[in-house]
């Protein structure tokens, strides 16, 4: 772009925002004088259809296609419960999981049969299973099933042109619900079409409304609609089972006027019916089936209209689930400003109530906010001075498009742009007239994700709400990436506080460490965080978490040998060489006893890599520093550890100071002339003495290496003798194969000692147990022969 810049004079968006048109200048004295460049775009379905905010799937819509990513949730066979009884697994699907963690986008091309008269696509939606799609263009709509790969369109073109979707489209069980305008009847309607039926008005459930529908959304079986006359209407979607089959009705529940709280109906961006309340219910109470609050996004200001329980309506006789009478609502309250999107779960979870009953608010460049409930502990009354909910802000690295509430993950999409040279496609064009053919952007859509659990835990710990942070963490302990969450929490707080140049009056790191100590991943979290952090930050870290020697010994006591191996790298930089060698030897014995042969091989390689010249050198980094980290800024140029590999090189600690012998010789000695004088002959003994000194150094080094190899041989022979005396030949074979132990030569040496068999019967039994061999079965003929020999032997005596 620097060599061939696009000189853009003006730009404008195309219809529905799917194209960006740019008028570009051409170089001087070129023909034509200007060029027109078009760039195609995709957008999230949330931008025009806010009812998609309660889904876990990412859906992007273009002018003629849809991109869907359904690999975000684990689709098990148990998902088809009473909540989603309308769903049926795809034909031929026999596995319990479907596209788990897949980042692949499925591109669904909209048929030209529909786009020919209804271009471009205005609304798009996906059902809760992620298997059924629906789109609506200029008129009519069409739906698609991923497992059948078939579109279903209107058979009657007149009926298709008569229907214009104005307020959105969504799925309810196996039905498509939409707010539309009928051109023939000249009225606004709510229509519901069944997925299995033909797209025809004969099979549709049509409900007339008085004003144009601007927005609609679903909460379980309740449909909430916002109209152009500033009225909110609540409808109940009911299934009636009779002899002829299942009939579906749309029954109006209530009409609420909100003209006094909004400046104009066009200012309402989204509306949601939810079970979220300012107060929190008891742990065993179920969420209301009719919703507790209406949440409105009015020009970026989030308003909540909460239900008033002082006036309870009575149940309807015809439909017991319906209520007779008007539901009263309290005065609206503002929750946040600068709001772009909101996410709320439709179904609660007793295990993860903190996450499923929270309100998630996206504020664009200002980050995210979560309105988190603060439940009292079991058997404890809530304090009057404490709020029932708390608003926690936090920043993300992605723009969120979907929230996985129970997985503590947010999903998004980003574009990776690569400049593509298209001049090779037009070789005959001149350079002046084809400047726009160079460096065209080529875009790739990628799904992004980010874990947000550690961000919430940090905000709670900062506000001294450690009890609630502990409850949230314990309900998420079964997540496979929970240890990574603890590591992110510790790492971010450590780098922020240890690299601060200003004093920190109330450091957060001690509270974070005390919080992580409540979980069995504490030792692993500390060592992984240390190895991914600058060495200069280690004193500040271990001043809070404790001495790394004590942590290493705790790993040995609890049998966490892999974690203890990671601590060896820490001890190599913080402790003298004899101490780190001693702990490595203890760990080697523990790994050999636990039959972790590969780990034992790594430890032996670690011990062999220690330079003998480092025995008397002090450690590179003192364990505890006299000055606080913020007293002097930390040099960020220090090299950090590689977090993905176990480093055995002594250069990691910076203690290797091996010197070449040739560098000791003085330059004047090297440049002396070949002709010798009396003075030269005096210098000859000095050179010979230098050779003797270098030879003595090499001999000392050889003796040290031979002593180390003898030390390792003693350890290995001792363990081999232990295995042989216990008749564990299977483990002995694995031991020799993994550690390159010369088993044959050693057995020859031990043939009169450890390899000597005293009790053949016991040894034979242990061999059968060790290799799981079956005992031989004696046949009747063999038993008779043995009995006969025994009688003959007794008779002879």
Coordinates of N, CA and C in Angstrom, one line a residue, residues 110 448 450 549 669 674 751:
X110 N -27.3 -18.9 -0.3 CA -28.7 -18.7 -0.5 C -29.1 -18.9 -1.9
X448 N -12.7 -16.1 16.9 CA -11.8 -15.9 18.1 C -12.6 -16.2 19.3
X450 N -12.1 -16.0 23.9 CA -11.3 -15.5 25.1 C -12.1 -16.0 26.4
X549 N 12.1 -23.7 47.4 CA 12.6 -25.0 48.0 C 11.5 -25.7 48.7
X669 N 53.4 -13.2 23.0 CA 54.0 -14.6 22.9 C 53.7 -15.2 21.6
X674 N 60.6 -16.5 15.0 CA 61.1 -17.9 15.1 C 62.5 -18.0 15.6
X751 N 25.6 -61.7 39.2 CA 25.2 -63.1 39.1 C 25.3 -63.8 40.4

